[in-house]
Tab-separated table of C-alpha atoms in Angstrom:
chain	number	residue	atom	x	y	z
A	1	MET	CA	-0.034	-0.150	0.126
A	2	THR	CA	1.657	3.290	-1.149
A	3	ARG	CA	1.454	6.379	1.294
A	4	LYS	CA	-0.924	8.302	-0.773
A	5	ALA	CA	-3.504	5.303	-0.494
A	6	PHE	CA	-3.158	5.120	3.215
A	7	ILE	CA	-3.536	8.874	3.873
A	8	TYR	CA	-7.077	8.565	1.627
A	9	ILE	CA	-8.276	5.809	3.987
A	10	ILE	CA	-7.600	7.596	6.978
A	11	ALA	CA	-9.305	10.757	5.885
A	12	LEU	CA	-12.433	8.531	5.140
A	13	LEU	CA	-12.383	7.037	8.741
A	14	LEU	CA	-11.771	10.122	10.678
A	15	PRO	CA	-15.515	11.546	9.823
A	16	LEU	CA	-16.889	8.219	10.650
A	17	THR	CA	-15.111	8.235	14.192
A	18	ALA	CA	-15.845	11.824	15.001
A	19	VAL	CA	-19.805	11.144	14.316
A	20	ARG	CA	-19.302	7.913	16.548
A	21	ALA	CA	-17.537	10.131	19.189
A	22	GLN	CA	-20.168	13.043	19.334
A	23	VAL	CA	-23.368	10.556	19.795
A	24	SER	CA	-24.377	10.144	23.326
A	25	VAL	CA	-27.199	7.693	24.386
A	26	LYS	CA	-28.639	7.724	27.947
A	27	ALA	CA	-31.441	5.935	29.894
A	28	MET	CA	-33.087	6.575	33.176
A	29	THR	CA	-36.143	5.807	35.015
A	30	ASP	CA	-37.937	8.348	37.184
A	31	SER	CA	-38.170	6.209	40.005
A	32	THR	CA	-35.852	3.248	41.050
A	33	ALA	CA	-38.712	1.787	43.398
A	34	ILE	CA	-42.202	1.718	42.768
A	35	LEU	CA	-45.483	0.043	44.497
A	36	LEU	CA	-47.346	-2.754	43.097
A	37	GLY	CA	-49.281	-1.357	40.097
A	38	GLU	CA	-47.732	2.028	40.077
A	39	GLN	CA	-46.255	3.554	36.949
A	40	THR	CA	-42.843	4.932	36.341
A	41	ALA	CA	-41.356	6.498	33.031
A	42	LEU	CA	-38.320	5.161	31.426
A	43	ARG	CA	-36.770	8.163	29.504
A	44	VAL	CA	-34.301	7.492	26.483
A	45	THR	CA	-32.128	10.548	25.704
A	46	VAL	CA	-29.985	10.697	22.519
A	47	VAL	CA	-27.466	13.637	21.511
A	48	HIS	CA	-26.593	13.381	17.933
A	49	PRO	CA	-25.745	15.546	14.710
A	50	ALA	CA	-28.675	17.525	13.555
A	51	ALA	CA	-28.452	15.728	9.981
A	52	THR	CA	-29.412	12.457	11.624
A	53	THR	CA	-32.509	10.973	12.991
A	54	PRO	CA	-32.380	8.300	15.864
A	55	VAL	CA	-34.492	4.959	15.496
A	56	PHE	CA	-36.132	3.689	18.853
A	57	PRO	CA	-37.419	0.400	19.407
A	58	GLN	CA	-40.987	0.469	18.774
A	59	ASP	CA	-42.022	-2.301	21.069
A	60	LEU	CA	-39.742	-3.076	24.395
A	61	GLN	CA	-42.103	-6.049	25.565
A	62	PRO	CA	-39.912	-8.785	24.243
A	63	LEU	CA	-36.926	-7.365	25.596
A	64	LEU	CA	-38.417	-7.042	29.344
A	65	LYS	CA	-38.235	-9.836	31.871
A	66	ALA	CA	-41.668	-11.503	32.735
A	67	GLY	CA	-43.334	-9.281	35.262
A	68	LEU	CA	-42.833	-5.884	33.744
A	69	GLU	CA	-45.269	-4.404	31.376
A	70	VAL	CA	-44.952	-1.563	28.922
A	71	ILE	CA	-48.084	0.132	29.014
A	72	GLY	CA	-47.442	3.148	26.477
A	73	LYS	CA	-45.079	4.867	24.340
A	74	GLY	CA	-45.072	8.740	24.623
A	75	GLN	CA	-44.319	11.047	21.885
A	76	VAL	CA	-40.704	11.476	20.700
A	77	SER	CA	-39.561	14.959	21.037
A	78	SER	CA	-36.665	16.788	19.863
A	79	GLU	CA	-34.323	19.892	21.392
A	80	PRO	CA	-32.280	21.814	19.130
A	81	GLY	CA	-28.956	22.629	20.333
A	82	THR	CA	-26.880	25.694	19.431
A	83	PRO	CA	-26.215	26.315	15.680
A	84	SER	CA	-22.319	26.142	16.457
A	85	ASP	CA	-22.290	22.703	17.742
A	86	GLY	CA	-24.800	21.336	15.296
A	87	MET	CA	-26.525	18.579	17.740
A	88	THR	CA	-29.737	17.823	18.669
A	89	THR	CA	-31.322	16.026	21.707
A	90	THR	CA	-34.036	13.524	20.772
A	91	LYS	CA	-36.002	12.009	24.015
A	92	CYS	CA	-38.445	9.095	23.782
A	93	VAL	CA	-40.424	7.997	26.914
A	94	TYR	CA	-41.746	4.422	27.833
A	95	THR	CA	-44.321	3.974	30.604
A	96	LEU	CA	-43.592	1.004	32.662
A	97	THR	CA	-45.745	-0.917	35.316
A	98	SER	CA	-45.721	-4.158	37.119
A	99	PHE	CA	-48.159	-6.375	39.416
A	100	GLU	CA	-45.598	-8.747	40.633
A	101	PRO	CA	-43.122	-7.521	43.454
A	102	ALA	CA	-39.684	-8.368	42.450
A	103	LEU	CA	-36.244	-6.642	41.423
A	104	TYR	CA	-36.262	-6.379	37.578
A	105	TYR	CA	-33.318	-5.479	35.445
A	106	ILE	CA	-34.200	-3.517	32.368
A	107	PRO	CA	-31.536	-4.769	29.707
A	108	SER	CA	-29.812	-2.394	27.319
A	109	ILE	CA	-31.969	-0.697	24.759
A	110	ASN	CA	-30.295	-0.426	21.017
A	111	VAL	CA	-31.026	2.960	19.333
A	112	LYS	CA	-30.022	3.426	15.706
A	113	VAL	CA	-28.459	6.645	14.761
A	114	GLY	CA	-27.318	6.713	10.954
A	115	LYS	CA	-25.673	3.404	10.301
A	116	GLN	CA	-24.614	2.888	13.766
A	117	THR	CA	-26.273	1.246	16.764
A	118	TYR	CA	-25.894	2.660	20.507
A	119	PRO	CA	-26.877	0.524	23.230
A	120	THR	CA	-28.223	2.379	26.710
A	121	PRO	CA	-26.612	1.067	29.963
A	122	GLN	CA	-28.577	-1.561	32.042
A	123	LEU	CA	-31.058	-0.259	34.849
A	124	ALA	CA	-32.920	-1.836	37.653
A	125	LEU	CA	-36.216	-1.366	38.851
A	126	LYS	CA	-37.658	-2.514	42.396
A	127	VAL	CA	-41.488	-3.255	42.653
A	128	ASN	CA	-42.492	-3.295	46.423
A	129	ASP	CA	-45.314	-5.102	47.582
A	130	ILE	CA	-48.269	-3.542	49.465
A	131	LYS	CA	-48.265	-4.461	53.181
A	132	VAL	CA	-51.678	-5.455	54.272
A	133	ASP	CA	-52.407	-6.282	57.953
A	134	THR	CA	-53.967	-9.792	58.069
A	135	VAL	CA	-54.718	-9.887	61.429
A	136	HIS	CA	-56.365	-6.657	62.066
A	137	THR	CA	-59.185	-7.118	59.597
A	138	ASP	CA	-61.817	-5.194	61.263
A	139	LYS	CA	-59.759	-2.017	60.629
A	140	TYR	CA	-60.858	-2.412	56.692
A	141	TYR	CA	-64.263	-0.727	56.306
A	142	GLY	CA	-66.465	-1.062	53.391
A	143	PRO	CA	-67.550	1.707	51.015
A	144	LYS	CA	-69.703	4.514	52.912
A	145	GLU	CA	-73.186	5.363	52.164
A	146	ILE	CA	-74.135	8.540	50.354
A	147	THR	CA	-74.738	11.440	52.663
A	148	ASP	CA	-76.446	14.746	51.977
A	149	PRO	CA	-74.420	17.775	52.637
A	150	ALA	CA	-74.938	19.823	55.831
A	151	TYR	CA	-76.238	23.291	55.084
A	152	THR	CA	-76.008	26.254	57.177
A	153	TRP	CA	-78.252	29.563	57.421
A	154	ARG	CA	-75.359	31.274	55.726
A	155	ASP	CA	-75.678	29.162	52.607
A	156	TRP	CA	-79.312	29.953	52.347
A	157	MET	CA	-78.987	33.617	53.175
A	158	ARG	CA	-78.240	34.950	49.951
A	159	LEU	CA	-81.198	32.876	48.308
A	160	PHE	CA	-83.449	34.167	50.865
A	161	LEU	CA	-82.408	37.788	50.309
A	162	LEU	CA	-82.969	37.126	46.711
A	163	ALA	CA	-86.338	35.561	47.185
A	164	VAL	CA	-87.529	38.707	49.438
A	165	LEU	CA	-86.160	41.033	46.653
A	166	LEU	CA	-88.047	39.039	43.930
A	167	ILE	CA	-91.503	39.290	46.038
A	168	VAL	CA	-90.733	42.946	46.118
A	169	CYS	CA	-90.250	43.299	42.491
A	170	CYS	CA	-93.591	41.384	41.793
A	171	ALA	CA	-95.385	43.441	44.128
A	172	GLY	CA	-94.058	46.471	42.223
A	173	SER	CA	-94.787	45.145	39.029
A	174	ALA	CA	-98.744	44.337	39.817
A	175	ALA	CA	-98.981	47.637	41.714
A	176	ALA	CA	-97.346	49.237	38.328
A	177	TYR	CA	-99.942	47.463	36.102
A	178	LEU	CA	-102.931	48.346	38.600
A	179	TRP	CA	-101.735	51.783	38.570
A	180	MET	CA	-101.887	51.966	34.631
A	181	GLN	CA	-105.261	50.384	34.690
A	182	MET	CA	-106.841	52.537	37.287
A	183	ALA	CA	-105.348	55.705	35.630
A	184	GLY	CA	-106.635	54.540	32.486
A	185	ARG	CA	-110.164	54.256	33.789
A	186	LYS	CA	-110.099	57.534	35.842
A	187	LYS	CA	-109.186	59.211	32.355
A	188	GLN	CA	-112.014	57.524	30.892
A	189	THR	CA	-114.751	58.539	33.511
A	190	LYS	CA	-113.589	62.124	33.308
A	191	LYS	CA	-114.312	61.750	29.341
A	192	GLU	CA	-117.757	60.496	29.920
A	193	VAL	CA	-118.580	62.990	32.670
A	194	LYS	CA	-117.663	65.808	30.392
A	195	ALA	CA	-119.499	64.021	27.639
A	196	VAL	CA	-122.930	64.059	29.207
A	197	VAL	CA	-124.207	67.099	27.483
A	198	PRO	CA	-124.816	66.567	23.559
A	199	PRO	CA	-123.227	68.933	21.286
A	200	HIS	CA	-126.329	70.489	19.947
A	201	LYS	CA	-127.665	71.262	23.610
A	202	GLU	CA	-124.571	72.887	24.572
A	203	ALA	CA	-124.604	74.959	21.299
A	204	GLU	CA	-128.301	76.068	21.886
A	205	ALA	CA	-127.526	76.815	25.361
A	206	ALA	CA	-124.449	79.268	24.093
A	207	ILE	CA	-126.847	80.957	21.520
A	208	GLU	CA	-129.371	81.537	24.454
A	209	GLN	CA	-126.297	83.249	26.210
A	210	LEU	CA	-125.139	85.117	23.267
A	211	LYS	CA	-128.876	86.441	22.861
A	212	ASP	CA	-129.029	87.668	26.568
A	213	ASN	CA	-125.760	89.375	26.172
A	214	TYR	CA	-126.465	91.014	22.981
A	215	GLY	CA	-129.765	92.553	24.537
A	216	ARG	CA	-127.986	93.834	27.728
A	217	GLU	CA	-124.449	94.849	26.358
A	218	GLU	CA	-123.491	96.784	23.586
A	219	LEU	CA	-121.183	94.212	21.800
A	220	THR	CA	-119.298	95.455	18.641
A	221	SER	CA	-119.778	93.480	15.437
A	222	LYS	CA	-116.447	91.742	15.568
A	223	ASP	CA	-116.907	90.432	19.443
A	224	TYR	CA	-120.606	89.287	18.475
A	225	TYR	CA	-119.407	87.273	15.492
A	226	THR	CA	-116.244	85.990	17.230
A	227	SER	CA	-118.727	84.448	19.649
A	228	LEU	CA	-121.019	83.334	16.953
A	229	ILE	CA	-118.500	81.614	15.054
A	230	GLY	CA	-116.893	80.248	18.164
A	231	ILE	CA	-120.194	78.531	19.087
A	232	LEU	CA	-120.116	77.290	15.263
A	233	ARG	CA	-116.684	75.643	15.785
A	234	ARG	CA	-116.942	74.106	18.924
A	235	TYR	CA	-120.211	72.405	17.834
A	236	VAL	CA	-118.762	70.774	14.659
A	237	SER	CA	-115.793	69.813	16.475
A	238	LYS	CA	-117.626	67.803	18.987
A	239	ARG	CA	-120.410	66.751	16.638
A	240	TYR	CA	-117.812	65.468	13.907
A	241	GLY	CA	-114.616	64.794	15.798
A	242	PHE	CA	-112.429	67.121	14.028
A	243	LYS	CA	-110.412	70.201	14.933
A	244	ALA	CA	-112.517	73.082	13.487
A	245	ASP	CA	-110.514	76.016	15.096
A	246	GLU	CA	-107.339	75.384	12.956
A	247	MET	CA	-109.396	75.394	9.800
A	248	THR	CA	-110.016	78.499	7.573
A	249	SER	CA	-113.731	79.256	6.752
A	250	TYR	CA	-113.419	77.693	3.254
A	251	GLU	CA	-111.896	74.572	4.696
A	252	LEU	CA	-114.369	74.503	7.491
A	253	VAL	CA	-117.657	74.293	4.907
A	254	ALA	CA	-115.798	72.022	2.440
A	255	ARG	CA	-114.891	69.702	5.249
A	256	LEU	CA	-118.773	69.675	6.462
A	257	ILE	CA	-120.006	69.319	3.092
A	258	GLU	CA	-117.843	66.137	2.638
A	259	LEU	CA	-118.786	64.915	6.234
A	260	GLY	CA	-122.678	65.455	5.563
A	261	GLU	CA	-122.362	63.441	2.289
A	262	LYS	CA	-120.633	60.495	3.974
A	263	GLU	CA	-122.995	60.482	6.943
A	264	GLU	CA	-125.675	57.659	6.594
A	265	GLN	CA	-128.982	59.343	7.563
A	266	PRO	CA	-132.463	57.981	6.460
A	267	ALA	CA	-134.079	59.792	3.916
A	268	THR	CA	-137.400	60.454	5.680
A	269	SER	CA	-137.964	60.605	9.566
A	270	GLU	CA	-140.949	60.350	11.910
A	271	GLY	CA	-142.662	63.645	13.367
A	272	GLU	CA	-143.907	63.903	16.639
A	273	GLN	CA	-147.589	63.002	15.562
A	274	GLY	CA	-146.039	59.676	13.493
A	275	VAL	CA	-146.114	61.668	10.296
A	276	THR	CA	-143.404	61.047	8.002
A	277	VAL	CA	-141.442	64.167	6.938
A	278	ALA	CA	-138.851	64.242	4.535
A	279	ARG	CA	-135.101	64.944	5.940
A	280	VAL	CA	-133.682	68.531	5.390
A	281	GLU	CA	-130.355	68.927	3.995
A	282	PRO	CA	-128.338	71.739	5.824
A	283	ASP	CA	-127.899	75.123	4.003
A	284	TYR	CA	-124.347	75.442	3.431
A	285	THR	CA	-124.672	79.038	1.258
A	286	GLU	CA	-126.007	80.320	4.546
A	287	LEU	CA	-123.357	78.924	6.366
A	288	ARG	CA	-120.889	80.349	3.977
A	289	GLU	CA	-122.423	83.878	4.241
A	290	ILE	CA	-122.218	83.678	8.227
A	291	LEU	CA	-118.345	82.902	8.008
A	292	ALA	CA	-117.738	85.446	5.030
A	293	THR	CA	-119.551	88.294	7.632
A	294	ALA	CA	-117.707	87.289	10.505
A	295	ASP	CA	-114.253	87.400	8.560
A	296	LEU	CA	-115.233	90.938	7.256
A	297	THR	CA	-115.871	92.071	10.905
A	298	LYS	CA	-112.694	90.543	11.990
A	299	PHE	CA	-110.315	91.704	9.225
A	300	ALA	CA	-111.918	94.614	7.393
A	301	LYS	CA	-113.834	96.012	10.521
A	302	LEU	CA	-117.224	95.661	9.000
A	303	GLN	CA	-120.054	97.222	11.013
A	304	THR	CA	-123.205	95.019	10.962
A	305	ASP	CA	-126.918	96.218	12.019
A	306	GLN	CA	-129.147	94.626	14.563
A	307	GLY	CA	-131.345	93.063	11.927
A	308	GLU	CA	-128.274	91.065	10.133
A	309	ASP	CA	-127.028	90.056	13.556
A	310	GLU	CA	-130.353	88.418	14.248
A	311	ARG	CA	-130.716	86.826	10.902
A	312	ASN	CA	-127.072	85.079	11.235
A	313	LEU	CA	-127.769	84.126	14.539
A	314	ARG	CA	-131.244	82.381	13.449
A	315	ARG	CA	-129.457	80.708	10.346
A	316	LEU	CA	-127.028	79.218	12.950
A	317	SER	CA	-129.746	77.956	14.899
A	318	ASP	CA	-131.362	76.359	11.964
A	319	TYR	CA	-127.877	74.419	10.936
A	320	ILE	CA	-127.419	73.318	14.304
A	321	GLU	CA	-131.292	71.958	14.385
A	322	THR	CA	-130.931	70.269	10.964
A	323	THR	CA	-127.399	68.636	11.720
A	324	LYS	CA	-128.031	67.557	15.435
A	325	SER	CA	-127.809	63.806	16.342
A	326	ASP	CA	-128.424	61.640	19.127
A	327	LYS	CA	-125.376	59.485	18.808
A	328	PRO	CA	-122.522	60.051	21.564
A	329	PRO	CA	-120.280	62.921	21.080
A	330	VAL	CA	-116.649	62.393	19.490
A	331	ILE	CA	-114.355	63.047	22.681
A	332	THR	CA	-110.718	64.174	21.642
A	333	GLU	CA	-107.621	64.406	23.649
A	334	GLU	CA	-107.997	68.127	24.110
A	335	ASP	CA	-111.220	67.832	25.824
A	336	ILE	CA	-109.259	66.365	28.866
A	337	PRO	CA	-108.011	69.045	31.521
A	338	GLU	CA	-104.226	69.304	31.570
A	339	ASP	CA	-103.740	70.075	35.173
A	340	THR	CA	-100.029	69.276	34.959
A	341	GLY	CA	-99.349	70.823	31.776
A	342	GLU	CA	-98.525	67.366	30.487
A	343	LYS	CA	-99.714	65.347	27.455
A	344	VAL	CA	-101.765	62.332	27.941
A	345	SER	CA	-99.422	60.582	25.514
A	346	ASP	CA	-96.363	61.528	27.512
A	347	VAL	CA	-97.968	60.438	30.822
A	348	ARG	CA	-99.046	56.947	29.313
A	349	ARG	CA	-95.464	56.624	27.748
A	350	ARG	CA	-93.803	57.109	31.170
A	351	ARG	CA	-96.411	54.517	32.843
A	352	LYS	CA	-95.450	52.043	30.170
A	353	ILE	CA	-91.694	52.352	30.646
A	354	VAL	CA	-91.915	52.129	34.738
A	355	PHE	CA	-93.983	48.857	34.102
A	356	ALA	CA	-91.516	47.323	31.718
A	357	LEU	CA	-88.755	48.381	33.686
A	358	SER	CA	-90.261	46.691	36.914
A	359	LEU	CA	-91.064	43.310	34.747
A	360	VAL	CA	-87.354	43.074	33.293
A	361	VAL	CA	-85.930	43.360	36.973
A	362	THR	CA	-88.269	40.868	38.141
A	363	VAL	CA	-87.296	38.403	35.140
A	364	LEU	CA	-83.593	38.862	35.725
A	365	ILE	CA	-84.091	38.384	39.735
A	366	LEU	CA	-86.095	35.257	39.086
A	367	ALA	CA	-83.082	33.860	37.005
A	368	VAL	CA	-80.656	34.536	39.452
A	369	VAL	CA	-82.949	32.599	42.045
A	370	VAL	CA	-83.171	29.785	39.728
A	371	TYR	CA	-79.479	29.777	39.435
A	372	GLU	CA	-78.612	29.932	42.927
A	373	ILE	CA	-80.814	26.976	43.933
A	374	HIS	CA	-79.492	24.983	41.218
A	375	GLU	CA	-75.984	25.657	42.671
A	376	LEU	CA	-76.866	25.152	45.877
A	377	LEU	CA	-78.930	21.886	45.801
A	378	LEU	CA	-77.062	20.240	42.522
């Protein structure tokens, strides 16, 4: 063999020797002694180059002595080292147990790294028997019966307070509901008391009062027709159920004509003597003349004479007599006295909000009570 060939062989063997020197295989158990039936872990640790992957035995049971059992192989984990040394640590865990007391030897475990096989050192595991006192057998008791837990007043105090709060909230919700109902009934009673006098009766009384004032006092034409048109507007508002005060004279007559055409009335009616008489249609032309005269006295300062005033008052009486009805008058919210200056809709809305809040609080407390009972008893 020449010198050159010898150097070449040495160069090939040096890396293999370096790799073999770098690989380290260790094995250890978590405990050197266990009781019968306990478990311990057998940990195999391999330090090897990062470019290689160690291969661990899949089944250790054939290698172990009779009495030792492998009940599980854990996951293989790797921990890379520093980049400078290029090494990696790989671990494999086996779980061992035994049900026969003895001293067991764990043989070497072969781990393959690259093309080389590395054995682990042998280990020993002591399995100790559990000492049982066979003389005093009366000290061994059977399973105890299931007993109910003992409760104290502190355990029930929170539930008791929640129950009292729930009762208070239920009473508050009931009171709020009754308050809403009673307030609605009182408001309805006020409406009914105010609606006792029919609209035409009220208008006739106002006309008689205007006649007396006209005879005793010197009323200007503007004051007289303002009162006269006020009687007309109040009458039609309660008779037909719309706000006549907010309409002009033209709009008012047009609305009355429309309502007169839609209103269902018999074509004939029975008189006091049982004689059938034809229904009299209201004279809207005269109504327009009354309204026009009133507008002229108000805006153009027209001065009327006594004959014209009495004629227009008679026309108004004829219109009321023609359109009067025995049906209950229509009551709107403006007929309700507003003592507090608040609107009826605002009052109702606040009452509904109070009732809704009390109901929501009651439901929430009930849910908490049910949860506390569940936690306490179960």
